XYZ file of C-alpha atoms in Angstrom:
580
model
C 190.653 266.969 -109.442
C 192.394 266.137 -112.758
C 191.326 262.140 -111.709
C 187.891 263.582 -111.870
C 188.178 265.365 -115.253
C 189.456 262.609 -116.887
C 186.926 260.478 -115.736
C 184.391 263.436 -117.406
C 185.996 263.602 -120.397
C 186.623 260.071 -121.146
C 183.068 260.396 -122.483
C 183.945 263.228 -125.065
C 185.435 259.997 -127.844
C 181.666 259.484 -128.025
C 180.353 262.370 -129.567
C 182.433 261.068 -132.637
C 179.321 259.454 -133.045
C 177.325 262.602 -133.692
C 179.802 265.197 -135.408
C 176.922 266.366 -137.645
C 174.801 266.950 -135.333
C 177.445 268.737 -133.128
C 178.700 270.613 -136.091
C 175.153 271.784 -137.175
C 174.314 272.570 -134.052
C 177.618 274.220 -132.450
C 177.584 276.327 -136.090
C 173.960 277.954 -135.474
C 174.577 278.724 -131.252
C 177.722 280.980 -133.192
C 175.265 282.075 -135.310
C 172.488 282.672 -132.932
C 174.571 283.804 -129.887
C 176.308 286.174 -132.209
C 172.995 287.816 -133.338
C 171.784 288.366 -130.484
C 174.755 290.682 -129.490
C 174.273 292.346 -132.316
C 170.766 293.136 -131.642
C 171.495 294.683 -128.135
C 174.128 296.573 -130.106
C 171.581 297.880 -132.936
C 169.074 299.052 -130.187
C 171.340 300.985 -128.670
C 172.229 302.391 -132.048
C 168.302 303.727 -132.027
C 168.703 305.674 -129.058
C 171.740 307.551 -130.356
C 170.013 308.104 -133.270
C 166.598 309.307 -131.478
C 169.029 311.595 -129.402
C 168.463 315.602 -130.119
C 166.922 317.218 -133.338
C 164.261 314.204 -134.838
C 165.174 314.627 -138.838
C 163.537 312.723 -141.767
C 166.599 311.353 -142.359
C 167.083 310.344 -138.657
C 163.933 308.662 -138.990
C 164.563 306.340 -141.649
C 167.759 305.438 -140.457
C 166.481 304.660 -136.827
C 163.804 302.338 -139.212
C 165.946 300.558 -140.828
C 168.074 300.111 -137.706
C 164.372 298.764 -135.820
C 164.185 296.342 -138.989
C 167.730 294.845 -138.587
C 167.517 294.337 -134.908
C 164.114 292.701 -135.193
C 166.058 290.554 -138.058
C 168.518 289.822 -135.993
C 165.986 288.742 -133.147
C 164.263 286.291 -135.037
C 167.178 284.673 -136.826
C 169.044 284.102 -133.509
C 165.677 282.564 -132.244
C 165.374 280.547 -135.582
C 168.829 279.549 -134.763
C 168.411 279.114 -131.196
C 165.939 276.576 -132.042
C 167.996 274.681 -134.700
C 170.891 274.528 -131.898
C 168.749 272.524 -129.451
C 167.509 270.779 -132.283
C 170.818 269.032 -133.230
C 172.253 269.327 -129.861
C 170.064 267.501 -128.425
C 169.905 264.837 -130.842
C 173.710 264.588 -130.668
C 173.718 264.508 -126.582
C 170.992 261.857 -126.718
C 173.427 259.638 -129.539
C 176.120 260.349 -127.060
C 173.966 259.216 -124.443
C 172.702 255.908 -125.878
C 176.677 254.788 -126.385
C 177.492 255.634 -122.956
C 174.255 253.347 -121.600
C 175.294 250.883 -124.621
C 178.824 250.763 -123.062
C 178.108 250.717 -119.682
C 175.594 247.411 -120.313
C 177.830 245.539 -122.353
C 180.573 245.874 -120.196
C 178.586 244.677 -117.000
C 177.623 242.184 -119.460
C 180.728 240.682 -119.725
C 182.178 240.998 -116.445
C 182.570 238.187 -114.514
C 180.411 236.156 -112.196
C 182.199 236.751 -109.122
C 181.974 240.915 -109.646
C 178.470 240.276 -108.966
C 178.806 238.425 -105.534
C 179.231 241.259 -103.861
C 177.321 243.783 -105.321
C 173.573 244.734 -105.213
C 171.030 244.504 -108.529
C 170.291 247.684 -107.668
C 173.378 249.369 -107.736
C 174.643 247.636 -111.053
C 170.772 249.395 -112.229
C 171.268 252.767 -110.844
C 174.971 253.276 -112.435
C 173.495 252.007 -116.179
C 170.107 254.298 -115.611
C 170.773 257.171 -112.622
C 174.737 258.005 -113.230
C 174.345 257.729 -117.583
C 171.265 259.426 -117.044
C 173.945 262.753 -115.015
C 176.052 262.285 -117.941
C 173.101 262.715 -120.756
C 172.180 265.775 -119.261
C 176.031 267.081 -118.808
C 176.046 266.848 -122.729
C 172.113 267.944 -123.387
C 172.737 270.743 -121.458
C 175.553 271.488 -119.432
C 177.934 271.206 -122.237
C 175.993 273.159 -125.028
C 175.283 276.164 -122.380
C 178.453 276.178 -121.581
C 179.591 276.819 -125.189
C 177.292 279.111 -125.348
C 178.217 281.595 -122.457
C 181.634 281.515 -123.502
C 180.573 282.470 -127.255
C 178.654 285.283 -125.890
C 180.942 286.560 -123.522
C 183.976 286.544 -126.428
C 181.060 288.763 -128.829
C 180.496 291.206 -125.985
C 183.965 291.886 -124.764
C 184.723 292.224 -128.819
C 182.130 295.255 -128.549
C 183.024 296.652 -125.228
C 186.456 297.158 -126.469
C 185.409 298.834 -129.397
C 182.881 300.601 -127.377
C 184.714 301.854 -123.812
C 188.229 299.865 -123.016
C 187.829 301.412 -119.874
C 185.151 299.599 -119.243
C 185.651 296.688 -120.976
C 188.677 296.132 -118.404
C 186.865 297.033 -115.593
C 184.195 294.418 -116.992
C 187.484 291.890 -117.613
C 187.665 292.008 -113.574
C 184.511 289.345 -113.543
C 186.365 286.534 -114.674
C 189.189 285.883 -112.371
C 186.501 286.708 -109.645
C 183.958 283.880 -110.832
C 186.744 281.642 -111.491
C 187.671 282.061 -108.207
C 184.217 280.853 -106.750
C 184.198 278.478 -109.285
C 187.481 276.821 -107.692
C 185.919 277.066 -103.845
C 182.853 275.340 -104.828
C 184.797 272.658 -106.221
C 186.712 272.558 -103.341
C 183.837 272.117 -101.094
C 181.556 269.949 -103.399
C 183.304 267.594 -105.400
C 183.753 264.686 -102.996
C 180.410 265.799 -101.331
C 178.766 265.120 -104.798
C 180.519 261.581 -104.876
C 179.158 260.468 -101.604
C 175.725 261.401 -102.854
C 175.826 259.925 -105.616
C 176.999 256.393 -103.822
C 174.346 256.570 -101.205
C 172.046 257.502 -104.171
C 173.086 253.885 -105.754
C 172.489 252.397 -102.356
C 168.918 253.356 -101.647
C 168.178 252.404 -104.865
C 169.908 248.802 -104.529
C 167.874 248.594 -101.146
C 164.485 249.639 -102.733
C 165.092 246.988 -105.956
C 166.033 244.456 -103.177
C 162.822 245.302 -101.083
C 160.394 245.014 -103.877
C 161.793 241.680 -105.212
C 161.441 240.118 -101.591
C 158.270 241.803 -100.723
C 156.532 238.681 -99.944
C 159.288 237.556 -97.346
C 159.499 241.324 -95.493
C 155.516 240.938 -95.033
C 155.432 237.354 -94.014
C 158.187 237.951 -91.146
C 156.383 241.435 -90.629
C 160.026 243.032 -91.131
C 158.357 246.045 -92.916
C 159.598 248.895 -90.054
C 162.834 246.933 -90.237
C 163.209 247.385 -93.754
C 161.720 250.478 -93.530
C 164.579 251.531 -90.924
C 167.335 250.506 -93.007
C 166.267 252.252 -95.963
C 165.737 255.268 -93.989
C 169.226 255.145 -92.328
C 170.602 255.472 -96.038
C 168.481 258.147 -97.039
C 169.267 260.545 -94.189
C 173.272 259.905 -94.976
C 172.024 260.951 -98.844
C 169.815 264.233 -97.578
C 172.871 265.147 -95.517
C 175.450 264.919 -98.318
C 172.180 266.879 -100.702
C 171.761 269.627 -97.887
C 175.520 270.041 -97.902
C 175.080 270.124 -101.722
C 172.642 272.512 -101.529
C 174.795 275.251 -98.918
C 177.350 275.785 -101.020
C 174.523 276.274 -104.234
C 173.257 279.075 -101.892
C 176.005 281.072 -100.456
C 178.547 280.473 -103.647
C 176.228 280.226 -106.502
C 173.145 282.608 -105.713
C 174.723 284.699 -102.298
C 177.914 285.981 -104.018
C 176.800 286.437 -107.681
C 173.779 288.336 -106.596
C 176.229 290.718 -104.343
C 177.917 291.051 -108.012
C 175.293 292.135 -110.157
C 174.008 294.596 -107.604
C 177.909 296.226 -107.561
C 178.266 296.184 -111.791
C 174.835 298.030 -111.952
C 176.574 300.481 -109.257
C 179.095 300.963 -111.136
C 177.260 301.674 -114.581
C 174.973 304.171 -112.899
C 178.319 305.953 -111.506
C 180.161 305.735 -114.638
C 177.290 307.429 -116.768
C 176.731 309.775 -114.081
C 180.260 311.206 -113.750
C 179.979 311.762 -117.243
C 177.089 313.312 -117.587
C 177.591 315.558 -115.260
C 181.306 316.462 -116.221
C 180.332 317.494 -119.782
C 179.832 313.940 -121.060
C 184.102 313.732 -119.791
C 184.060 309.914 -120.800
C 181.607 310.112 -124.224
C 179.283 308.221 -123.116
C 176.033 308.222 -124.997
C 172.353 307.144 -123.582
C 172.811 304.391 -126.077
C 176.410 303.559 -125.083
C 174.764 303.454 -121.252
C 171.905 301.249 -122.380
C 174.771 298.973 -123.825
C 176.665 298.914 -120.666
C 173.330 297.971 -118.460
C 172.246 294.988 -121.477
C 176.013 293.369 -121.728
C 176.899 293.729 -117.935
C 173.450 292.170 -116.978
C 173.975 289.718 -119.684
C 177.873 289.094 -118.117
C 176.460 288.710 -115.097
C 173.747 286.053 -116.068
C 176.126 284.313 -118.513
C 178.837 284.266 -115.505
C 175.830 283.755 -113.054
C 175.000 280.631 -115.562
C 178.104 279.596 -115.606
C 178.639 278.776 -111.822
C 175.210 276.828 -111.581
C 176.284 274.804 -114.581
C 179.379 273.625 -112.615
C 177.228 272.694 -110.153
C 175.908 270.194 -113.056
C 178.878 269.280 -113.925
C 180.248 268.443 -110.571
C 177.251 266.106 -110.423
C 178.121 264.561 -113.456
C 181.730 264.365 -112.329
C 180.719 262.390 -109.559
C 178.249 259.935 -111.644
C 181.447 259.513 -114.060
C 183.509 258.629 -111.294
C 180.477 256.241 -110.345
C 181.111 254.635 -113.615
C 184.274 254.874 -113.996
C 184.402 252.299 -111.241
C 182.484 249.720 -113.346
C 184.245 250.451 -116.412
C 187.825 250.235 -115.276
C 187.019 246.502 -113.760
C 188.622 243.664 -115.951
C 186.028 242.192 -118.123
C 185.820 238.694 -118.322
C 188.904 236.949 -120.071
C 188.209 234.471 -122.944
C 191.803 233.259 -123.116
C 190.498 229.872 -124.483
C 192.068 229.134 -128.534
C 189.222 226.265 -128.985
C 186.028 227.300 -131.297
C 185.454 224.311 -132.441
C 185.930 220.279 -132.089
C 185.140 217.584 -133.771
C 185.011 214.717 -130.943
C 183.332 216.977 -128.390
C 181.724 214.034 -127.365
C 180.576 215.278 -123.481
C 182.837 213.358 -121.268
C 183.817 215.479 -117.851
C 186.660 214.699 -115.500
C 187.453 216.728 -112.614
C 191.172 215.935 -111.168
C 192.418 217.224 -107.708
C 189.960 220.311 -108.281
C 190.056 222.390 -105.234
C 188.414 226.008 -105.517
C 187.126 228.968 -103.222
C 185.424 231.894 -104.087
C 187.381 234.063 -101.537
C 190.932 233.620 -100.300
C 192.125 230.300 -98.735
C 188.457 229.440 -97.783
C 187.667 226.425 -99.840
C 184.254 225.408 -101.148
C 185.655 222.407 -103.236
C 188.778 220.356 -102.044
C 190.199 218.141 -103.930
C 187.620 216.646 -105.875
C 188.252 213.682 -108.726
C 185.619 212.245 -110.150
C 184.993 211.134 -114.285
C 181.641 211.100 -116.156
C 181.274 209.535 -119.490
C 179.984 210.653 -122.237
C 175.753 210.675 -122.477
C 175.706 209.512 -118.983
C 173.186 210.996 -116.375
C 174.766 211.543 -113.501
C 173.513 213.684 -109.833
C 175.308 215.769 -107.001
C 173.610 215.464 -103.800
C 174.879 217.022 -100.477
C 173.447 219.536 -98.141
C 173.749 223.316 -99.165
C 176.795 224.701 -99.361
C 178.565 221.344 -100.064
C 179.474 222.192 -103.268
C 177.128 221.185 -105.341
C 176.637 224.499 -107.552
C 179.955 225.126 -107.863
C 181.327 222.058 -109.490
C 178.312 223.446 -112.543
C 179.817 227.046 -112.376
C 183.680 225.741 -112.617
C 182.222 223.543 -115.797
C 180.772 226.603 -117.756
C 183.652 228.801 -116.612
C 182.129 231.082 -114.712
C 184.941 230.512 -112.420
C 188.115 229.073 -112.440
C 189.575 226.315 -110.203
C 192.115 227.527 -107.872
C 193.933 224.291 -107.732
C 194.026 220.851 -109.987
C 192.154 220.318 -113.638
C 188.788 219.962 -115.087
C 188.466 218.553 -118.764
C 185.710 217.832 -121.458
C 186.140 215.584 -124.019
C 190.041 215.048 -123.229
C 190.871 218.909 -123.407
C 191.015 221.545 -120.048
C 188.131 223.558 -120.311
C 190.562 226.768 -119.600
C 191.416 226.116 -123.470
C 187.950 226.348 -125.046
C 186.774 229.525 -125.815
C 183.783 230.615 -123.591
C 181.462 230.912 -126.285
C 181.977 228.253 -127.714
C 181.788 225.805 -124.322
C 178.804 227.391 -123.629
C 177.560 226.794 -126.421
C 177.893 222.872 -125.945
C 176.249 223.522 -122.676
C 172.582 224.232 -121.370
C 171.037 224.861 -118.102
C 167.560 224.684 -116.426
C 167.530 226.480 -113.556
C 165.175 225.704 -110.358
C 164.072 229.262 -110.617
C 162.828 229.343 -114.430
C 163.777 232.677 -116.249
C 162.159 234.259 -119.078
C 163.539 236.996 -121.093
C 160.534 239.843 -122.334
C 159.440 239.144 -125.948
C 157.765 236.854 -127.474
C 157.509 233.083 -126.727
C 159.769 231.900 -129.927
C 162.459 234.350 -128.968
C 162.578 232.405 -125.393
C 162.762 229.588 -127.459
C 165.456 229.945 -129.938
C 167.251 233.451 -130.990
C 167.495 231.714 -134.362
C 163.561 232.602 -135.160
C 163.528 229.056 -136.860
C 159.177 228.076 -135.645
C 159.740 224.680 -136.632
C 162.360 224.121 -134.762
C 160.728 225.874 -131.927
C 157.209 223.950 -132.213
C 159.494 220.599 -132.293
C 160.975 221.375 -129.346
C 158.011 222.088 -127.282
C 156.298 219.043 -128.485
C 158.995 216.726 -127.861
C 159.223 218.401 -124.214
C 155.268 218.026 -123.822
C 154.419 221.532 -123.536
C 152.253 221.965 -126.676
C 149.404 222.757 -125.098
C 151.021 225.681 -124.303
C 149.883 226.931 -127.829
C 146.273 225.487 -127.899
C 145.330 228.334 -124.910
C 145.132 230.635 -127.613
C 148.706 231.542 -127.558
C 151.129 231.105 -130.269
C 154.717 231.559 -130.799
C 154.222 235.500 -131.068
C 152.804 235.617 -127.712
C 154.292 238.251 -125.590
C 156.000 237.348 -122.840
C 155.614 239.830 -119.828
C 158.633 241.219 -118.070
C 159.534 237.784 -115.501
C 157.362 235.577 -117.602
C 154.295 236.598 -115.167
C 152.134 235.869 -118.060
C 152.819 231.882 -117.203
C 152.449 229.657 -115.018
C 155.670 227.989 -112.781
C 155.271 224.724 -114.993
C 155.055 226.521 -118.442
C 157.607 228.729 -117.643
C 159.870 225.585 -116.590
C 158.750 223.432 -120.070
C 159.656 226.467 -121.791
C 163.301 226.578 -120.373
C 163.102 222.712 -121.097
C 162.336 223.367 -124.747
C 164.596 226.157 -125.105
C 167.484 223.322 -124.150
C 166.225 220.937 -126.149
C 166.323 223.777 -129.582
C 170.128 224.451 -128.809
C 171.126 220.807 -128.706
C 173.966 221.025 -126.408
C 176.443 218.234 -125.134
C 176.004 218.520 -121.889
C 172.886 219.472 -119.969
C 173.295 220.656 -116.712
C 169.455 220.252 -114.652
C 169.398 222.151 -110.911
C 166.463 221.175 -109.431
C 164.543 221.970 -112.319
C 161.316 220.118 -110.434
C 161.974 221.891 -107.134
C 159.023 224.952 -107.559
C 156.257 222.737 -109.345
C 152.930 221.191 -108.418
C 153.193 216.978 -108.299
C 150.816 217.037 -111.493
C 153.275 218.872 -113.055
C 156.224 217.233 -112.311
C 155.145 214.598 -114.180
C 155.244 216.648 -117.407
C 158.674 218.117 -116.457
C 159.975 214.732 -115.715
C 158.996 213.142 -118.903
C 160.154 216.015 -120.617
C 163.938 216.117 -119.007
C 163.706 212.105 -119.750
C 163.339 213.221 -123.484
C 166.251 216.107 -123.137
C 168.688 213.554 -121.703
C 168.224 211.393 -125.158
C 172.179 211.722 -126.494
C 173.483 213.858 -124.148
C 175.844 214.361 -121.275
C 173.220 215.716 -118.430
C 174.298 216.480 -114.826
C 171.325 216.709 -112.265
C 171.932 218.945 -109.127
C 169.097 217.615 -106.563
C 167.917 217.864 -103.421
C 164.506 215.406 -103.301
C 166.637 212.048 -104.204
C 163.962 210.256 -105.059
C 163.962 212.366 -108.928
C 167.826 210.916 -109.511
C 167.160 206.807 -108.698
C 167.526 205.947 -111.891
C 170.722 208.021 -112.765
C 173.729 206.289 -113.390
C 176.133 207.616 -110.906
C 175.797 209.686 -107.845
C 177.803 211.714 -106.141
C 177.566 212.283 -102.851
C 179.362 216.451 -101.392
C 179.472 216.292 -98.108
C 181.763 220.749 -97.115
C 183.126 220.775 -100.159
C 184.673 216.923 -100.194
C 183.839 213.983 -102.780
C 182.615 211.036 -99.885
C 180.473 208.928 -102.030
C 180.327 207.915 -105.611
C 177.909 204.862 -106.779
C 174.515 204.173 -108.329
C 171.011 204.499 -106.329
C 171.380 200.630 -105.212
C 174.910 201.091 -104.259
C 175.042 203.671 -102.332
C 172.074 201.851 -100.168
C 173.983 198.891 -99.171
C 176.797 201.428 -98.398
C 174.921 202.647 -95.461
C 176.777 205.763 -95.200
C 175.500 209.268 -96.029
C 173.599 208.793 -98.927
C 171.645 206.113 -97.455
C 170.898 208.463 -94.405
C 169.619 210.998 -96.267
C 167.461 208.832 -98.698
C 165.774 207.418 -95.413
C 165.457 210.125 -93.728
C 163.136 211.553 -97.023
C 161.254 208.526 -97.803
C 160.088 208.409 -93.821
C 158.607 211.627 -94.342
C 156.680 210.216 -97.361
């Protein structure tokens, strides 16, 4: 349980961020909360006053007591208002730097966190679980304060009022407490499993909807349908367990409570009355005793179904907790800048596996000079993509060294390596926004009309387009082949080193592979470029290939050579051109 406060309360640091609004705010629910104690108090004044002989003077005192309470009233609700005002505004600060935290940190984990874990998950914990924790500091929190500001003003007049029953009244607390603890007990790690299977059907439904097309071509719909469902029912059970406890501790037990305090009020008064008013006890002093012990009761009442929001929002911290206590991403790497970073790459006795002792790469030496093209051929899964991902540093090798320019890339900083380096992927991504931010972040429009040009896509802007043009969410506003000579061009505007091509032809029409071809021909100009492809008739003219057969090095040599070779290569070159 303290794990799980902690994990809560790590969050408090970030109301830092709004101490005036929490200061404005916590000031006027005193302010208000207070008032409105006071008002129950001043009515009850009225009917002690209204009690026996009606007098002038009686009169104008019960008047002016009407005009204070209905003060009262309407300042607490003026400052009821200004509470939620600033609370809320501070909550929803709070709120934003939670979601701003939780981003950047996914942000810069690594590469390999993200092997094993589903888009929608990683989604869920940044909207779902920070969404629990805005509302534990919207809400929760602030009503929290606010029954415990209340409660401390009433039990201040019950003891001036009756001690008696001000102790009697005192009894509450341990009680609730008490129920408090048991539906901790019984919730807590129910609340934690909900919340995970929560993160899993939504991982399942993001999945679903980004391979739509797939499910409905292999008519896997019930299938998918199934598997969602088998999640959901594990969430309903944990919600319905959830939702027991809410009855019997939260609604079952407190309602047994208020019907025993009003009991006891209508015995108390009673007794006296009819013992020559033993215990002084007033009409007004018995209208006091129904308000604040149905108030207690509400405020107590209150306070139990907020725990039920906090235990929710314990569970969503422990949710992100989980994220936030992995290791970001390490930039151990002194380099940020070199003068001779001329492109060259040599990889020597590189061996490397993404889990354990099962090797993708073994052993792998090869050397590419600087502004050389050069291509990495071999079926899937021999390597191919990971030799790119060790060069970036998105991973590191396990065994042996891989250089640029002379130095081991584990002693450039990542920035600044990546930097040197740009990618075009075979799947063409562009960011929402408008086209020259997909271009260059810089918001330089020469540079970003250059760079289409020189990649041939400016007819992208004579289609009545320009470089303001919004890009929709995907880049659905494109086609395949603009969207790839827009990933070309944004390349070309950072100017790397080294540019690293995978299959960056593989999703286009023939008609436009010609434009994509001439425009990587034009991005290779100066530059380092490393070409990961399948259809071997785009890399004939490169000037070395390399040839992955699980994870091994088995054939180096240009186009020609590796033909007279005869040995894999040649195979697979054949075995493509015969289908031609």
């Amino acid at each position: 349980m303290k794990k799980n406060n902690k994990t809560l309360f790590q969050f408090i640091p970030y109301m830092k961020n709004a101490k005036r609004e929490y200061i404005f705010g916590l000031g006027a629910a005193l302010l208000s909360t207070l008032g409105s104690v006071v008002a129950v108090y001043l009515l009850a004044k009225i009917f002690d006053n209204v009690e026996g002989t009606i007098t002038q003077k009686i009169i104008y005192r019960s008047l002016l007591i009407v005009a204070g309470y209905g003060i009262m009233q309407i300042a607490s609700g003026l400052l009821t208002y200004i509470r939620n005002i600033f609370l809320v505004a501070g909550a929803n600060k709070v709120y934003v730097r939670i979601q701003t935290r939780i981003y950047d940190h996914i942000q810069n984990l690594p590469i390999s966190y993200f092997d094993n874990m589903p888009a929608g998950s990683v989604v869920s914990r940044i909207t779902s679980d920070a969404n629990v924790i805005r509302k534990f500091f919207t809400d929760t929190f602030v009503n929290i304060v606010v029954i415990f500001l209340k409660l401390f003003f009433i039990y201040i007049v019950l003891f001036s009022v009756d001690i008696y029953f001000a102790f009697f009244m005192l009894l509450l607390i341990p009680l609730m407490y008490f129920i408090m603890v048991l539906y901790n007990k019984f919730t807590v790690n129910t609340m934690i499993k909900y919340r995970k299977t929560y993160s899993e059907c939504s991982a399942i439904i993001n999945e679903s909807y980004q391979n739509l097309e797939i499910i409905k071509s292999f008519n896997k719909e019930e299938e998918s349908l199934n598997y969602w469902k088998k999640a959901n029912d594990r969430r309903y059970k944990y919600g319905l367990k959830i939702n027991f406890f809410d009855a019997t501790l939260l609604h079952t037990l407190t309602g047994f409570l208020q019907i025993l305090i009003f009991t006891a009020v209508i015995f108390y008064y009673s007794y006296s009355y009819f013992h020559d008013n033993k215990f002084g006890i007033t009409i007004g002093i018995a209208y006091l005793f129904i308000n604040y012990s149905q108030d207690i009761i509400y405020r107590l009442t209150d306070f139990t179904a907020e725990i039920s929001v906090y235990t929710r929002a314990i569970s969503a911290a422990v949710n992100i907790g989980e994220v936030l206590e992995l290791k970001v991403e390490e930039d151990t790497g002194k380099i940020t800048a070199k003068d001779n970073f001329q492109g060259n790459i040599k990889f020597e006795d590189v061996s490397f596996a993404y889990k354990y002792d099962s090797y993708v790469l073994k052993n792998i030496n090869l050397e590419i000079e600087k502004n050389q093209t050069v291509a990495f051929v071999g079926s899937t899964g021999s390597g191919k993509s990971t030799i790119m991902n060790l060069l970036i540093k998105f991973y590191e090798a396990n065994k042996g060294r891989v250089s640029i320019s002379d130095e081991d890339v584990k002693n450039y900083s990542r920035n600044y390596l990546r930097e040197q380096i740009a990618i075009v992927l075979q799947d063409s991504f562009l960011f929402e926004g408008s086209l020259l931010d997909n271009i260059t972040p810089t918001g330089d429009e020469n540079l970003a009309k250059k760079s289409l040009e020189r990649v041939g896509g400016s007819f992208i802007l004579e289609q009545g387009r320009t470089l303001q043009s919004k890009v929709e969410d995907g880049g659905n506003n494109f086609s395949t082949g603009e969207k790839q000579l827009i990933c070309l061009a944004r390349a070309l505007a950072k100017n790397p080193k080294i540019l690293i091509l995978d299959e960056s032809t593989a999703n286009v029409d023939s008609q436009t592979e010609q434009y994509v071809s001439r425009a990587i021909e034009e991005l290779k100009v100066g530059r380092t470029t490393l070409i990961i492809a399948h259809r071997l008739s785009t890399i004939k003219n490169a000037d070395k290939i390399f040839v992955l057969h699980y994870g091994e090095l088995v054939e180096a040599g240009n186009h020609q050579d590796l033909l007279e070779i005869g040995g894999r290569y040649s195979k697979m070159y054949r075995t493509q051109t015969k289908g031609e």
